[in-house]
Coordinates of N, CA and C in Angstrom, one line a residue:
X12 N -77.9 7.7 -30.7 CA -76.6 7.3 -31.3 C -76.8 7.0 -32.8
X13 N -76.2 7.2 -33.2 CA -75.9 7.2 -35.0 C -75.3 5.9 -35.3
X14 N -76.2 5.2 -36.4 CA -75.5 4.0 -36.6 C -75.0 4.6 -37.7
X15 N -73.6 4.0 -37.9 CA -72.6 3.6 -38.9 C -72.3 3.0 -39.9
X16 N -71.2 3.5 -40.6 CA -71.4 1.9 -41.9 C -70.8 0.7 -41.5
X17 N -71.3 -0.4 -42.0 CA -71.3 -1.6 -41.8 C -69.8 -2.1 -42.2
X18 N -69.3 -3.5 -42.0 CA -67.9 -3.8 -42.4 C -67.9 -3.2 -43.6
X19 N -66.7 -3.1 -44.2 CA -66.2 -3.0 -45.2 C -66.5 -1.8 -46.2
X20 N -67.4 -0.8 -45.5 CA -68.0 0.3 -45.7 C -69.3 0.1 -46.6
X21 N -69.7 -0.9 -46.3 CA -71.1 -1.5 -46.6 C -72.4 -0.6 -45.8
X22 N -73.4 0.2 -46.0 CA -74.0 0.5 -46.1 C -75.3 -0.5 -45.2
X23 N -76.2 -0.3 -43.8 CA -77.0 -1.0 -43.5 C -78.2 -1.2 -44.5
X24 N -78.1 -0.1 -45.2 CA -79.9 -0.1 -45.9 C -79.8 0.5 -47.6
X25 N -79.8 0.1 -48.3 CA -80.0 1.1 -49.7 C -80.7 1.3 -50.6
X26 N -80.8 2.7 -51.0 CA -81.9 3.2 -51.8 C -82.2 3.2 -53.0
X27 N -83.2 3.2 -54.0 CA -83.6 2.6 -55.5 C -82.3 3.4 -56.1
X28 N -82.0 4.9 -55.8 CA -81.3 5.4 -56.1 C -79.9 5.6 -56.3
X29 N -78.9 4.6 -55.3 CA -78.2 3.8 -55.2 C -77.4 3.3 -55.8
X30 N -78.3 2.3 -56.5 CA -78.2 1.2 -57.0 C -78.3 1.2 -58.7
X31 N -78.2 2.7 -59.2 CA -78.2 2.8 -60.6 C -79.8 2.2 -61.1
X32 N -79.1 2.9 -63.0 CA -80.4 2.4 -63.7 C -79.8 0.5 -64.1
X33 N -81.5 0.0 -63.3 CA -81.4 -1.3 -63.6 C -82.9 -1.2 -64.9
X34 N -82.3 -2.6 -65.0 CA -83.1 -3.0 -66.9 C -83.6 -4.7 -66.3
X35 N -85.2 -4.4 -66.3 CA -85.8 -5.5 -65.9 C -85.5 -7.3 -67.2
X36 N -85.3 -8.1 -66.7 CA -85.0 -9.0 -67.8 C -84.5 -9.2 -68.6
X37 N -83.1 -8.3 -69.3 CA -82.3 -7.9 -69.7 C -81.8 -9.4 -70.1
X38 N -81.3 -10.3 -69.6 CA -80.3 -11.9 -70.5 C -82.0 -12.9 -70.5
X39 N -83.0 -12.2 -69.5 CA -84.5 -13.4 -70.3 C -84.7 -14.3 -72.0
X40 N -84.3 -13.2 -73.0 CA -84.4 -14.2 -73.6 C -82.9 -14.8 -74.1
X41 N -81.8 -14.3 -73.5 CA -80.7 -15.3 -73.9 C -80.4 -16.4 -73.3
X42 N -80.9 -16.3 -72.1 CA -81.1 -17.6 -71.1 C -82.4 -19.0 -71.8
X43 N -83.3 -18.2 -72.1 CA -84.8 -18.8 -72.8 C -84.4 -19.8 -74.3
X44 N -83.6 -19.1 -74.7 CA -82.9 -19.8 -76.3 C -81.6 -20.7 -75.7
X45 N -80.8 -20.8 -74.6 CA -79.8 -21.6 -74.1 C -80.2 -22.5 -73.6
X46 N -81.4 -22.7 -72.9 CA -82.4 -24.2 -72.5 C -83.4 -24.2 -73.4
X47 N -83.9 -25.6 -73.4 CA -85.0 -26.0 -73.7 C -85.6 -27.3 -73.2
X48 N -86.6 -27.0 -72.7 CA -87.2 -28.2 -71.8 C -87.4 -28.9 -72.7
X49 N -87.9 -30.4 -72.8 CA -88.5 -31.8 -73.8 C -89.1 -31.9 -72.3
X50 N -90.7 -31.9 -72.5 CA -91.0 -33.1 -71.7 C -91.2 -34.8 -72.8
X51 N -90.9 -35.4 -72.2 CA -91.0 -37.4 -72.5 C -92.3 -37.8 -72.1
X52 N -93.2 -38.7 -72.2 CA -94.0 -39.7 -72.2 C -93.1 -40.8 -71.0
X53 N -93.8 -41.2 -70.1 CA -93.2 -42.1 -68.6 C -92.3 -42.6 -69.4
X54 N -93.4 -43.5 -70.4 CA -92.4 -44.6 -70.7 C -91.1 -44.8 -71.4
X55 N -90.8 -43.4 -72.3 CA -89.7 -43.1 -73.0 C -88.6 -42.9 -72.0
X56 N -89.2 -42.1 -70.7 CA -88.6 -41.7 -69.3 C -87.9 -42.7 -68.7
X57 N -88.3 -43.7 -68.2 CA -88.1 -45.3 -67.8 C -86.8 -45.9 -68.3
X58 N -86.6 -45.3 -70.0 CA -85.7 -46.2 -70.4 C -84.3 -45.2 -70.3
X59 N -84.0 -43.8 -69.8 CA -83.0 -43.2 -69.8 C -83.1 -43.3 -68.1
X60 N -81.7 -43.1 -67.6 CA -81.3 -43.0 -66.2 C -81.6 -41.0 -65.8
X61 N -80.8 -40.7 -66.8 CA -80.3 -39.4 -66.9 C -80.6 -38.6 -68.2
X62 N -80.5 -37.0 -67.9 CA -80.3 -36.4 -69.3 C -79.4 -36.2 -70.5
X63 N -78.4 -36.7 -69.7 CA -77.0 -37.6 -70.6 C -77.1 -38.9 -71.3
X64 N -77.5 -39.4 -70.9 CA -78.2 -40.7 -71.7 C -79.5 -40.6 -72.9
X65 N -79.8 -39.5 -72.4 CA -81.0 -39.3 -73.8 C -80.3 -38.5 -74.7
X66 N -79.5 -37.5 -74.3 CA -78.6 -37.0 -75.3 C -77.4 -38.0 -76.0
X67 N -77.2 -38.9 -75.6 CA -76.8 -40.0 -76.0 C -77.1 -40.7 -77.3
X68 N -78.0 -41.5 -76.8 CA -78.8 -41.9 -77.8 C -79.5 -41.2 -78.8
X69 N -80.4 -39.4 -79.0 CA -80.1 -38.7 -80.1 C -79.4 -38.2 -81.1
X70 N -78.5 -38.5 -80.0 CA -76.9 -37.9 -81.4 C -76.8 -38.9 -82.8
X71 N -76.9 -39.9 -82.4 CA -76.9 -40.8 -83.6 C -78.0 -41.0 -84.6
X72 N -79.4 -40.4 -83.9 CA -79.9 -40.4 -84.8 C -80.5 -39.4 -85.4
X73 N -80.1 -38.3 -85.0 CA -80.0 -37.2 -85.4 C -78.8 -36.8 -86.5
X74 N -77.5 -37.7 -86.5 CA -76.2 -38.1 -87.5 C -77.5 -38.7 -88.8
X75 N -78.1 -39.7 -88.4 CA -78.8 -40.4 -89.4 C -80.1 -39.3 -90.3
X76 N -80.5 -39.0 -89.1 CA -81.7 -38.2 -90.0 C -81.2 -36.7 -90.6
X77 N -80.3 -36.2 -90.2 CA -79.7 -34.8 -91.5 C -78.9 -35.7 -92.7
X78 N -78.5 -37.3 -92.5 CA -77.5 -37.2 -93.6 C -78.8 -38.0 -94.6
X79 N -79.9 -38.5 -94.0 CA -80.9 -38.7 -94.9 C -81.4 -37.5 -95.7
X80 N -81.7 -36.6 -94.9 CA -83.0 -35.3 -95.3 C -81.7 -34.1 -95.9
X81 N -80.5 -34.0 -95.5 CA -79.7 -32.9 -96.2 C -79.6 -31.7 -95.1
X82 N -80.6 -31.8 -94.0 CA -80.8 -30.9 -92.8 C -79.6 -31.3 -92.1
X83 N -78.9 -29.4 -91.7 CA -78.1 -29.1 -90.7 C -78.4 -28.6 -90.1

């Protein structure tokens, strides 16, 4: 017996060929430039709950340190 296509004319199994030309890592580095890890020292760690709270508290001094240095 011959199997068939699956619901919705879904296909049981498919081939490299298929599936078009794919492009390995392609958004890698637009994803890579849209995060950036900080790791912290425990103790700097301790005093924020969250990563909203450390972005908190840099904003202001980050306001202070471009209007000191002229840096945007």
């Amino acid at each position: 017996m011959k199997k068939g296509k699956g619901q919705a004319g879904l296909r049981r199994e498919y081939g490299r060929e298929d599936l078009g030309k794919a492009s390995r890592g392609k958004c890698h580095e637009a994803c890579n430039n849209s995060h950036k890890l900080v790791l912290v020292e425990r103790e700097v760690a301790k005093a924020f709950p969250d990563a909203n709270a450390v972005n908190e508290a840099l904003k202001p001094l980050i306001k202070v340190a471009s209007a000191a240095t002229g840096y945007k």
